[in-house]
mmCIF file of C-alpha atoms and ligand atoms in Angstrom:
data_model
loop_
_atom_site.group_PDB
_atom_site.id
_atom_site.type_symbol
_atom_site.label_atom_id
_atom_site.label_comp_id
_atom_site.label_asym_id
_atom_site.label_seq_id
_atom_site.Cartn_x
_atom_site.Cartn_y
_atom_site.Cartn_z
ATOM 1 C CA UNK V 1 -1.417 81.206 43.221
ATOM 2 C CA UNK V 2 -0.992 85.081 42.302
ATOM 3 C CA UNK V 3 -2.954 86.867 45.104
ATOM 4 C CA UNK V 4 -4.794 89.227 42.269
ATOM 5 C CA UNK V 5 -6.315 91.381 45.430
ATOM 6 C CA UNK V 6 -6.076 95.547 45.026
ATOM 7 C CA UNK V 7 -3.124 96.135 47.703
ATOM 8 C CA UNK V 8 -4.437 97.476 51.271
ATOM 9 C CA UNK V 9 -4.615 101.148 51.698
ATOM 10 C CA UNK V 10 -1.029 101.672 53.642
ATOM 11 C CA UNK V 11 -2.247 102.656 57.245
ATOM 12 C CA UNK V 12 -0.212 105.868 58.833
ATOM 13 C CA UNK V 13 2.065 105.347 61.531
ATOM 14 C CA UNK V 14 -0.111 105.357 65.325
ATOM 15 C CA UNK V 15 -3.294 105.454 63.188
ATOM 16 C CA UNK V 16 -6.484 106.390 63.928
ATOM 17 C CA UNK V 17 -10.155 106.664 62.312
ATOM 18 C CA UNK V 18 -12.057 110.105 62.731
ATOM 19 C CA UNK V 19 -15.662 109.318 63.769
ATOM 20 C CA UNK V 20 -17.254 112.596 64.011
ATOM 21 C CA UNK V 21 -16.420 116.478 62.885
ATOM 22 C CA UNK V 22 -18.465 119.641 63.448
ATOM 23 C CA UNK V 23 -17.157 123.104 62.355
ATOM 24 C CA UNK V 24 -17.895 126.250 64.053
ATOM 25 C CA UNK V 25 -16.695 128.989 62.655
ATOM 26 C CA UNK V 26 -14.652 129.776 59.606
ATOM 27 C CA UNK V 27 -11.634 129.111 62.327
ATOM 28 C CA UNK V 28 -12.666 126.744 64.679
ATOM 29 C CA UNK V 29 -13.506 123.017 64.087
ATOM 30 C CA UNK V 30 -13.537 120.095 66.699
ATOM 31 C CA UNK V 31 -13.489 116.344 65.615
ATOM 32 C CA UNK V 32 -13.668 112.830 67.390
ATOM 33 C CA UNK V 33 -11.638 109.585 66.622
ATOM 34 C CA UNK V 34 -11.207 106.450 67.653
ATOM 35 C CA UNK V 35 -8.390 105.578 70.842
ATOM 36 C CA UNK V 36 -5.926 103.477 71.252
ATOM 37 C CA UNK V 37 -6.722 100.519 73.052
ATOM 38 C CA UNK V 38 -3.492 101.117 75.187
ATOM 39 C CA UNK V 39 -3.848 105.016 75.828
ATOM 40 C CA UNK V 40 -4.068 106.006 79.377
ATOM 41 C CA UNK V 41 -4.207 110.015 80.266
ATOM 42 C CA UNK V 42 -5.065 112.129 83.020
ATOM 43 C CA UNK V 43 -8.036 114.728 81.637
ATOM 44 C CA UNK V 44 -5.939 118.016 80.675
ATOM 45 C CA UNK V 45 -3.213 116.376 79.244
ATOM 46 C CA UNK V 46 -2.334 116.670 75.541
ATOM 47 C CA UNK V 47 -0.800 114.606 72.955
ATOM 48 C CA UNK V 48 1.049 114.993 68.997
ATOM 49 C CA UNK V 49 -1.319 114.657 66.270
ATOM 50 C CA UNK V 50 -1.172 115.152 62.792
ATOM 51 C CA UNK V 51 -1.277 114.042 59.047
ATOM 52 C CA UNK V 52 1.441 112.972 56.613
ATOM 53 C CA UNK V 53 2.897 115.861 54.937
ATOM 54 C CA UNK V 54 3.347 116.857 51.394
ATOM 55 C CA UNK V 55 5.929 114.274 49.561
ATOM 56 C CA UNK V 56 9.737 115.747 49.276
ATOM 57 C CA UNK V 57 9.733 117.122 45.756
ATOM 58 C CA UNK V 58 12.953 115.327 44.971
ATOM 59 C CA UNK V 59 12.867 112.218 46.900
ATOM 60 C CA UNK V 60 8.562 111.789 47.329
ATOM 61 C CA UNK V 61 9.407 110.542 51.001
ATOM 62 C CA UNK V 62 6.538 111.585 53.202
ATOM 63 C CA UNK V 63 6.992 112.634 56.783
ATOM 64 C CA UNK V 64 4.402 113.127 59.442
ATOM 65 C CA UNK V 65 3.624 116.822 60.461
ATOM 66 C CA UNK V 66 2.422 116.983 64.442
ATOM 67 C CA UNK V 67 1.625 119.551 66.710
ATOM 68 C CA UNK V 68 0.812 119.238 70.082
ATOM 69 C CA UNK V 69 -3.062 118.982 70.849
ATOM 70 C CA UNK V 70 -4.664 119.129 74.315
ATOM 71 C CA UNK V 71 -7.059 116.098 74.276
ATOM 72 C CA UNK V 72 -10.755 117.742 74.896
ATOM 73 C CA UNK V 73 -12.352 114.619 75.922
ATOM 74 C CA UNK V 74 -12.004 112.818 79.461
ATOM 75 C CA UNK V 75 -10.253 110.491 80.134
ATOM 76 C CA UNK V 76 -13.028 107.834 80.710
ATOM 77 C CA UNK V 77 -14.179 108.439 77.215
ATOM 78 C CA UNK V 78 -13.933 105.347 74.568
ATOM 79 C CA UNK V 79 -13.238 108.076 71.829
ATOM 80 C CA UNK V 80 -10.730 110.971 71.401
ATOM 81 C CA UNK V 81 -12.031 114.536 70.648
ATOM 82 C CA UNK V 82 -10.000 117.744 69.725
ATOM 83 C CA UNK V 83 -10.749 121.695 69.492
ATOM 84 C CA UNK V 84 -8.687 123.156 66.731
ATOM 85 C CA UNK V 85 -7.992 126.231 65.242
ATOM 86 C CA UNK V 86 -8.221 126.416 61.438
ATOM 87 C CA UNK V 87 -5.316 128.260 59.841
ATOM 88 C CA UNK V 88 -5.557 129.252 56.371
ATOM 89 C CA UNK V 89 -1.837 129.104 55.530
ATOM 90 C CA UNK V 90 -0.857 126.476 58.781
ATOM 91 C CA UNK V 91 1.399 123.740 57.261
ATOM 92 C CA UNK V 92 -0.908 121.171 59.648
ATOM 93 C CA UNK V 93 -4.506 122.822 60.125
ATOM 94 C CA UNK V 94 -4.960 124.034 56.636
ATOM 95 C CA UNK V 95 -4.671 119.933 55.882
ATOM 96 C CA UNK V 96 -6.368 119.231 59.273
ATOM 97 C CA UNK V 97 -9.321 121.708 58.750
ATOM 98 C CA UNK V 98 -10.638 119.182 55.424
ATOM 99 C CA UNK V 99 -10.885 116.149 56.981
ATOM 100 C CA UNK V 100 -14.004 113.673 57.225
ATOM 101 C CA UNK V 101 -15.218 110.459 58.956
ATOM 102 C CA UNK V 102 -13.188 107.825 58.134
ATOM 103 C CA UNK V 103 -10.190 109.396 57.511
ATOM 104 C CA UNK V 104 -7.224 108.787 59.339
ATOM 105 C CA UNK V 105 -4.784 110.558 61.559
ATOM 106 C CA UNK V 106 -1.507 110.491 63.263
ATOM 107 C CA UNK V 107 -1.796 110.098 67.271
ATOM 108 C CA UNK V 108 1.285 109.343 68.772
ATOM 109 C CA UNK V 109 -0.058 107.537 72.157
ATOM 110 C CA UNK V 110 2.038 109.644 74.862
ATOM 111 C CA UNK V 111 0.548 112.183 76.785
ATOM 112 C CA UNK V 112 1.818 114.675 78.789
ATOM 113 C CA UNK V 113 1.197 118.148 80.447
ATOM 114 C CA UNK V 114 0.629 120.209 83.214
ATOM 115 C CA UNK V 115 -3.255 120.773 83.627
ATOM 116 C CA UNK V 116 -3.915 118.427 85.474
ATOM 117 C CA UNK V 117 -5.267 117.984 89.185
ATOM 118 C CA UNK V 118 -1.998 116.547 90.341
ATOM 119 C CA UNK V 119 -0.081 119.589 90.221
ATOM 120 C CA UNK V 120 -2.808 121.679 92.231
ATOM 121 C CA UNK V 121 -2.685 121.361 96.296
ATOM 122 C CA UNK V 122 -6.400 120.885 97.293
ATOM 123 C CA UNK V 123 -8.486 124.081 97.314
ATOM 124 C CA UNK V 124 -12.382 125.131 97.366
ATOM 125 C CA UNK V 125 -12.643 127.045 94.384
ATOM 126 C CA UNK V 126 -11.091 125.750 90.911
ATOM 127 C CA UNK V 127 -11.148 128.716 88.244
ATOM 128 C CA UNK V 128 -10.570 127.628 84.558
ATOM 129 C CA UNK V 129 -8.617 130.666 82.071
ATOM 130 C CA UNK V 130 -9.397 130.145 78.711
ATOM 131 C CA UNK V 131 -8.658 132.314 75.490
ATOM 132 C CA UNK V 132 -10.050 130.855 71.915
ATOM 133 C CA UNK V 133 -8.844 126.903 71.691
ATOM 134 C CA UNK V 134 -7.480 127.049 75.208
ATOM 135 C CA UNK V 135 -10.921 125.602 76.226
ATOM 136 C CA UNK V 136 -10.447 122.455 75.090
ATOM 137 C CA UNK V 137 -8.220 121.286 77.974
ATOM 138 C CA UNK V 138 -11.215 122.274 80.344
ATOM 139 C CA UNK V 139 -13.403 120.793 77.716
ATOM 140 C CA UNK V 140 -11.910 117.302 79.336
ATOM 141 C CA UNK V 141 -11.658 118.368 82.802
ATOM 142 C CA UNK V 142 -15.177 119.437 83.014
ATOM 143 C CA UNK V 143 -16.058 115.946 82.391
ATOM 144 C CA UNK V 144 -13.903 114.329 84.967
ATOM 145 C CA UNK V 145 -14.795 113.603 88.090
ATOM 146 C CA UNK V 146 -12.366 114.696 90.289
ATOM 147 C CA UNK V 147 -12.998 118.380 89.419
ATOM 148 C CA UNK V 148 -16.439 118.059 91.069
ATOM 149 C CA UNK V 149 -15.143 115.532 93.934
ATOM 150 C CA UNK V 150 -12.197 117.819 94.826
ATOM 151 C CA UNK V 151 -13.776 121.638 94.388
ATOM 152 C CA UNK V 152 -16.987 123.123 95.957
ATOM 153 C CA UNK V 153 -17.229 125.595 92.949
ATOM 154 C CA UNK V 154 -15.698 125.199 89.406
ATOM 155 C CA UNK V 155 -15.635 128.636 87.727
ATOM 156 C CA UNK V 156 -14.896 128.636 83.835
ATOM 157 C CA UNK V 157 -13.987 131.833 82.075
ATOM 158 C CA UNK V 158 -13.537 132.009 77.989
ATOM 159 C CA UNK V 159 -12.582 134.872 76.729
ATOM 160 C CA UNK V 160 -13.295 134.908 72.319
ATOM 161 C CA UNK V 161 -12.944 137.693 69.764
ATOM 162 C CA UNK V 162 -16.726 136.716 68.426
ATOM 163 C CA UNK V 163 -19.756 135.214 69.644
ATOM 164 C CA UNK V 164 -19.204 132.567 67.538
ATOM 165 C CA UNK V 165 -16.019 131.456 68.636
ATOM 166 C CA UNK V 166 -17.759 130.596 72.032
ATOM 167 C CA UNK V 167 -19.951 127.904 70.922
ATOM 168 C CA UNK V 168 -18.381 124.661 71.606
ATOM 169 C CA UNK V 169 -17.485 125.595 74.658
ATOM 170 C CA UNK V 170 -21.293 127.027 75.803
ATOM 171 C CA UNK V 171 -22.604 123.596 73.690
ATOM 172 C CA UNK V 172 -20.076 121.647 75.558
ATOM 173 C CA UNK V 173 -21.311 123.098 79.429
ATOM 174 C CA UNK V 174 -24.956 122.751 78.356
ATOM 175 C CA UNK V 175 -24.715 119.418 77.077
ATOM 176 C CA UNK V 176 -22.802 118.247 80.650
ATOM 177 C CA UNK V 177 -25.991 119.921 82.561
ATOM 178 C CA UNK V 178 -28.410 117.531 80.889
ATOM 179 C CA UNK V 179 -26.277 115.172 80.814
ATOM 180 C CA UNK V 180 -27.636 111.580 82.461
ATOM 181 C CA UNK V 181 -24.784 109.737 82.614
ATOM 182 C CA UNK V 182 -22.506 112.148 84.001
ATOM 183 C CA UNK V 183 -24.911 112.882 86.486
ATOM 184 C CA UNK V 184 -24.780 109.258 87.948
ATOM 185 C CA UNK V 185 -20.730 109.359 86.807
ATOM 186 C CA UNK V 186 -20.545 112.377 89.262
ATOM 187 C CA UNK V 187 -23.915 112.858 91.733
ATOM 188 C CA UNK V 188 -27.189 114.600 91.060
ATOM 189 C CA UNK V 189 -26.307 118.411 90.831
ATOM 190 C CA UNK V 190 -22.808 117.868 90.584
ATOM 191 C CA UNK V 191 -23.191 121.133 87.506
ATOM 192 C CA UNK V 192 -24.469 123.248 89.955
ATOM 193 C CA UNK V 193 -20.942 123.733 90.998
ATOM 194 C CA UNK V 194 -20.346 125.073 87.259
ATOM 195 C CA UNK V 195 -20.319 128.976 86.786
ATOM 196 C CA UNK V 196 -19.874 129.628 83.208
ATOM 197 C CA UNK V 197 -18.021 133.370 81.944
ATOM 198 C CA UNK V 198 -17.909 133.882 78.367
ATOM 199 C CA UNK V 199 -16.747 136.822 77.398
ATOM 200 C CA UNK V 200 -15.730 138.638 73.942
ATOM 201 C CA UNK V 201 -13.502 141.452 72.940
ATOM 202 C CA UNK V 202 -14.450 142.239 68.984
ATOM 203 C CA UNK V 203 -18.042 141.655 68.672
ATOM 204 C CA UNK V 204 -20.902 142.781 70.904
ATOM 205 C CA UNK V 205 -21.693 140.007 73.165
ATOM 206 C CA UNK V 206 -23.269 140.123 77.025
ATOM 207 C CA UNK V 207 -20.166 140.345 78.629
ATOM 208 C CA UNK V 208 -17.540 142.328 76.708
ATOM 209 C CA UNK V 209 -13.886 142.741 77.095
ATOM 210 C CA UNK V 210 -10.698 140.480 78.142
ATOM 211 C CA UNK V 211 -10.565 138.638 81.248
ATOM 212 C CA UNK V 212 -7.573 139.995 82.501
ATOM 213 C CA UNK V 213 -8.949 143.768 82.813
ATOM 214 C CA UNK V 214 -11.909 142.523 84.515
ATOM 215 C CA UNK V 215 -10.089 140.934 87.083
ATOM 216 C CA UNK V 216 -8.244 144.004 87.483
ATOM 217 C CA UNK V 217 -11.297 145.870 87.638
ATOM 218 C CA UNK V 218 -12.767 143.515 89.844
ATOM 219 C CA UNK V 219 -15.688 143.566 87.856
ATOM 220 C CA UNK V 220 -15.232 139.506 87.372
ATOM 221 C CA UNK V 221 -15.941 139.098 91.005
ATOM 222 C CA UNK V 222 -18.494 141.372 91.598
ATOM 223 C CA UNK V 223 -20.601 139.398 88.464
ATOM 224 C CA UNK V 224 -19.707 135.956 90.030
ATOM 225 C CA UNK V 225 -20.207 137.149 93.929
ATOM 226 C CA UNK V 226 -16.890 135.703 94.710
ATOM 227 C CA UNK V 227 -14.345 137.292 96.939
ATOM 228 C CA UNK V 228 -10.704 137.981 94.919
ATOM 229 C CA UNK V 229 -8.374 134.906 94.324
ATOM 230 C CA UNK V 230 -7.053 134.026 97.916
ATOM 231 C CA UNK V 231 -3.981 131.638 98.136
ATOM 232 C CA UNK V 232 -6.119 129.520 100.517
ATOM 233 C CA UNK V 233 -9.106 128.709 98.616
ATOM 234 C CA UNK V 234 -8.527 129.899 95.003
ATOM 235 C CA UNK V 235 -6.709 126.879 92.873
ATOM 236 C CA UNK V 236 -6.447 128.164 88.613
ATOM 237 C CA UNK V 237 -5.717 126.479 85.403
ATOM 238 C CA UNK V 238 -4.786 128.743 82.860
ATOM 239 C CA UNK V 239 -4.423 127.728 78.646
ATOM 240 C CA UNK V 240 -4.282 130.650 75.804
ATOM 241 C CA UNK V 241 -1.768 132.608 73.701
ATOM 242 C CA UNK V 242 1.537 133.380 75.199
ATOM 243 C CA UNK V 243 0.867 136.948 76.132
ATOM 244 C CA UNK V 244 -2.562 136.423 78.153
ATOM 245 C CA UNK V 245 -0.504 133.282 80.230
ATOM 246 C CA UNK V 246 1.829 135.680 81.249
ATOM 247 C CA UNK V 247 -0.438 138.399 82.129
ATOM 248 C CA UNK V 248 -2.546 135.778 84.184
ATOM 249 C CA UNK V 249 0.727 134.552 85.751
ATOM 250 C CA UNK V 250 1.443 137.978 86.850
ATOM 251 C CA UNK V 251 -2.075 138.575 88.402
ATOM 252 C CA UNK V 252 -1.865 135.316 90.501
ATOM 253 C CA UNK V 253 1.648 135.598 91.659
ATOM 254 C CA UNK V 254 -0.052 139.409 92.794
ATOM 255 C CA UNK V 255 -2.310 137.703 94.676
ATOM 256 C CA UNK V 256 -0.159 135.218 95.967
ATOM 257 C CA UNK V 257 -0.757 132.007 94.356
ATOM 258 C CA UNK V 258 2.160 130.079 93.159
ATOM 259 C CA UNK V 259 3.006 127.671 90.449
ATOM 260 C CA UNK V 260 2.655 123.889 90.416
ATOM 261 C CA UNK V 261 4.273 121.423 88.741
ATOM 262 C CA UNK V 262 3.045 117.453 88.890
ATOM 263 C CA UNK V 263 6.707 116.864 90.458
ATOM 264 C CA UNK V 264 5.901 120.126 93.451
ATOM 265 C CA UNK V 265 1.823 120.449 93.356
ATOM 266 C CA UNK V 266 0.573 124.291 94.418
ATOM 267 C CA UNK V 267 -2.125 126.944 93.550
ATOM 268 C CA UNK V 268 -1.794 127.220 89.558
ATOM 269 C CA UNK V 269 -0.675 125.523 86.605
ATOM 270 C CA UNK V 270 -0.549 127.188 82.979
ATOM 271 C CA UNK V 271 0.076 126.017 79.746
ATOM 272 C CA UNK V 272 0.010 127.633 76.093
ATOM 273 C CA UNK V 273 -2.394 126.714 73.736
ATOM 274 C CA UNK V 274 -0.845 125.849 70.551
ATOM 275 C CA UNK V 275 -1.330 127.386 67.477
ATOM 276 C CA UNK V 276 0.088 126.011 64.088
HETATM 277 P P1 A2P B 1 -8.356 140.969 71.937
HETATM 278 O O1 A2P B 1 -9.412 140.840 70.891
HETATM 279 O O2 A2P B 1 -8.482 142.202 72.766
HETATM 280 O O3 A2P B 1 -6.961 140.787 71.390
HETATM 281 P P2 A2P B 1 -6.462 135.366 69.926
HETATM 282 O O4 A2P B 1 -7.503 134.822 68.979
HETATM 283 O O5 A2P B 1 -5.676 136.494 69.368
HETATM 284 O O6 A2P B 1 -5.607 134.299 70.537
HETATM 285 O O7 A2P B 1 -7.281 135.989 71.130
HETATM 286 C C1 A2P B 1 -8.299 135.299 71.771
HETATM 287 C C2 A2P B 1 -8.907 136.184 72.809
HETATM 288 O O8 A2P B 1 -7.945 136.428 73.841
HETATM 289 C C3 A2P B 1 -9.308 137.536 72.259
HETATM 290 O O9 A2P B 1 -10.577 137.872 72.806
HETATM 291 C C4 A2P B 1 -8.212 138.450 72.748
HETATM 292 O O10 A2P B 1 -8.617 139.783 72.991
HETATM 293 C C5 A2P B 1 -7.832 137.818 74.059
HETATM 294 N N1 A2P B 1 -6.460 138.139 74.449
HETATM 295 C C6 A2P B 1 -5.375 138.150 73.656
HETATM 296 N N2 A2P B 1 -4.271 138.502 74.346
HETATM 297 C C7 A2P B 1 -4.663 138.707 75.610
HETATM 298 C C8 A2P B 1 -3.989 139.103 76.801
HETATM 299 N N3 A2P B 1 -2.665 139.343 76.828
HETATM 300 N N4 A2P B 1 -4.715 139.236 77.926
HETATM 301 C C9 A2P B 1 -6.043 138.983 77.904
HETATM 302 N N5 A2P B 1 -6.723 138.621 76.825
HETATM 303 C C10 A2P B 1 -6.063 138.478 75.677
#
């Protein structure tokens, strides 16, 4: 018998279903999606994700276009979120930026990276750096654990051109202070250990300028009512564009912090935030 059937829709290689999408700004959008049944990551690592590019305009072969994406969610999470940027001309976001529930993308299962709690030594105080998507590593290590279990004080700084561009991560901290769940995941008042600093340099916001002059200033520490970073108690994560990681980089290895690895654990770990 002929099998008269319409032929399946051919899946993408390491397929995966979006669930959810919310859009921020005219350059920021996040989105969840389903996770491979076989996945395991630490929170803060990242993984290649993508879409099939544009068919070869001689042959019409298709290949897959990835870029590296820090995973936002934890790792405890059934579902998969990401924090992207939305670039008008970007061979993958300008693709990336339209897509809806149901859709598919490419997620090749192997993680990997350096923000994670294996390459810090233990500490008291764990400060998150963050410049525009470089939250969403933090975005998964806020909701894990081990941050609360191995730090008496979990300081987050985000530094945004707008006020806009600070809203998933200020959504994001609210929603883990009300959250239930986590608080039975973690221990009643584990977010009291949170300290949240948003700050912008291009629009008029509470807290204006970029992180790395108010640490210089030591106007971040007077706000908080911290003492300076301290090689003894002062642990840092550090994800944004190339030129703030090395400026940060700079100001710890000032202060005398050094950097980890996962192979050689010590006081800091950076890593760039990607950009298409
Ligand atoms: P600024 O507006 O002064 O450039 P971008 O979107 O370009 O990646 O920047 C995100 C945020 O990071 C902006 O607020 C930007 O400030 C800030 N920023 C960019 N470079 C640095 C740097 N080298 N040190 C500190 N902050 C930076």
């Amino acid at each position: 018998m002929t099998d008269t059937s319409a032929p399946a829709k051919p899946h993408l290689p390491d397929a995966q279903t979006v669930t959810e999408v919310t859009h921020y700004t005219d350059r920021l959008f996040s989105f969840r999606c389903t996770r491979p049944a076989s996945l395991r990551f630490r929170s803060g690592e990242f993984v290649m994700i993508g879409l099939m590019g544009d068919p070869h305009p001689e042959t019409g072969k298709q290949k897959p276009l990835l870029r590296a994406y820090s995973i936002a969610s934890p790792s405890w999470d059934e579902e998969l979120e990401f924090y992207s940027i939305k670039v008008p001309d970007g061979p993958l976001t300008s693709k990336l930026q339209h897509i809806k529930v149901g859709d598919e993308i490419i997620l090749r299962p192997k993680p990997v990276g350096t923000l994670v709690h294996d390459a810090l030594l233990p500490g008291k105080r764990l400060w998150f750096f963050a410049t525009g998507t470089g939250f969403a590593p933090f975005a998964s290590l806020l909701r894990e654990p081990q941050t609360y279990e191995d730090y008496d004080e979990v300081i987050i700084t985000h530094t945004c051109r707008e006020v806009g561009e600070l809203t998933y991560g200020a959504e994001l901290i609210e929603s883990i202070k009300q959250d239930e769940m986590l608080a039975e995941l973690m221990g009643e008042g584990f977010a009291d250990k949170i300290r949240y600093y948003p700050t912008t340099t291009r629009e008029e916001s509470p807290k204006m300028g970029r992180i790395t002059d108010l640490m210089r200033s030591g106007e971040l520490y007077e706000d908080l009512g911290v003492p300076p970073l301290n090689p003894d108690t002062d642990r840092a994560m550090i994800c944004g564009n190339l030129a703030f990681n090395l400026e940060l980089k700079d100001l710890f290895e000032a202060a005398g912090l050094e950097e980890g690895a996962n192979s050689k654990p010590a006081q800091y770990v950076v890593e760039k935030a990607f950009l298409d």
